Amino acid sequence: AQTVTQSQPEMSVQEAETVTLSCTYDTSESDYYLFWYKQPPSRQMILVIRQEAYKQQNATENRFSVNFQKAAKSFSLKISDSQLGDAAMYFCAYRSKSNQFYFGTGTSLTVIP
Amino acid sequence: DSGVTQTPKHLITATGQRVTLRCSPRSGDLSVYWYQQSLDQGLQFLIQYYNGEERAKGNILERFSAQQFPDLHSELNLSSLELGDSALYFCASSVGEGGFYGYTFGSGTRLTVV
């Protein structure tokens, strides 16, 4: 079974600085999708960014970008120019070929003014 | 507002009882997914429906069942409730069957079993 590991339960970053959240996964599949979701205190789960495994180019969405290392099974999220509104729990997720999603345990990000 | 509506927002019930959680997907979305988020288990996939038919099943207990109706809303039924069933239950929806573009999540139903 696929597993998703987020080894950083908590992270903090100074406002306007850059932070990287780590995610690794275990799979024997070659074709899959990876996602980062954000869960602010409102508890709403919000899609931040997605990456198709067959694409070598790293996905980017404004201040959010990923570093996708397929061979290493690593999918980290970089947040540039951190803002107070970025404070949230961040979840890494893997979508398998059988359309099942597996989520990591989350990283709680604090943004320090 | 994400467009996915979950009711009720909060539910408190006693052990052994049965509850029904309701989800209306975002307009145009045919797939509905149910997730359980608890402190010790993280976010666990329960079940997916696509256009009324079950498509994928995750770690859903036999005491739990779900269905998707012709108008595409979905209900998650939880019976013989135990203290450990206390959690946040999310519904999510997507346009297609595959969720390739991710989901749109509702704001969840907080279930407390006492």
Coordinates of C-alpha atoms in Angstrom, one line a residue, chain A residues 44-112:
Chain A
Q44 CA -11.5 24.0 5.0
M45 CA -9.2 21.8 2.9
I46 CA -7.8 23.9 0.0
L47 CA -5.9 22.6 -2.9
V48 CA -2.6 24.4 -3.2
I49 CA -0.8 22.6 -6.0
R50 CA -0.7 19.4 -8.0
Q51 CA 1.9 17.5 -9.9
E52 CA 1.6 14.7 -12.5
A53 CA 4.3 12.1 -12.0
Y54 CA 4.9 11.8 -15.8
K55 CA 5.8 15.5 -16.0
Q56 CA 9.4 16.3 -15.1
Q57 CA 8.8 20.0 -14.9
N58 CA 8.0 21.1 -11.3
A59 CA 4.6 22.7 -10.8
T60 CA 4.3 26.3 -9.8
E61 CA 1.4 28.3 -8.6
N62 CA 2.3 31.9 -7.8
R63 CA 4.3 31.8 -4.5
F64 CA 4.0 28.0 -4.2
S65 CA 6.3 25.6 -6.1
V66 CA 7.3 22.0 -5.7
N67 CA 10.5 20.1 -6.0
F68 CA 9.5 16.8 -7.4
Q69 CA 12.2 14.1 -7.3
K70 CA 10.6 11.0 -8.8
A71 CA 13.5 8.6 -8.3
A72 CA 13.8 9.7 -4.7
K73 CA 10.0 9.7 -4.2
S74 CA 10.2 13.1 -2.8
F75 CA 7.7 16.0 -3.2
S76 CA 8.5 19.1 -1.2
L77 CA 6.5 22.3 -1.2
K78 CA 8.3 25.7 -1.2
I79 CA 6.5 28.8 -0.1
S80 CA 8.2 32.0 -1.1
D81 CA 7.5 35.4 0.4
S82 CA 5.5 33.9 3.2
Q83 CA 2.4 35.7 4.3
L84 CA 0.5 35.6 7.6
G85 CA -2.4 34.0 5.7
D86 CA -0.2 31.0 4.8
A87 CA -0.3 29.8 8.4
A88 CA -2.1 26.5 8.3
M89 CA -1.7 22.7 8.4
Y90 CA -0.3 21.5 5.1
F91 CA -1.0 18.0 3.8
C92 CA 0.8 16.1 1.1
A93 CA -1.4 13.6 -0.8
Y94 CA -0.8 10.8 -3.3
R95 CA -3.4 9.7 -5.8
S96 CA -3.0 6.1 -6.9
K97 CA -4.0 4.4 -10.2
S98 CA -7.0 2.9 -8.3
N99 CA -8.2 6.4 -7.6
Q100 CA -7.5 6.2 -3.9
F101 CA -5.9 9.2 -2.1
Y102 CA -3.4 8.8 0.6
F103 CA -2.7 11.8 2.9
G104 CA 0.3 12.5 5.1
T105 CA -0.1 13.4 8.7
G106 CA 0.4 17.1 8.0
T107 CA 2.8 19.9 8.8
S108 CA 1.7 22.8 10.9
L109 CA 3.1 26.0 9.6
T110 CA 3.4 29.1 11.7
V111 CA 4.2 32.4 10.1
I112 CA 6.0 34.8 12.5

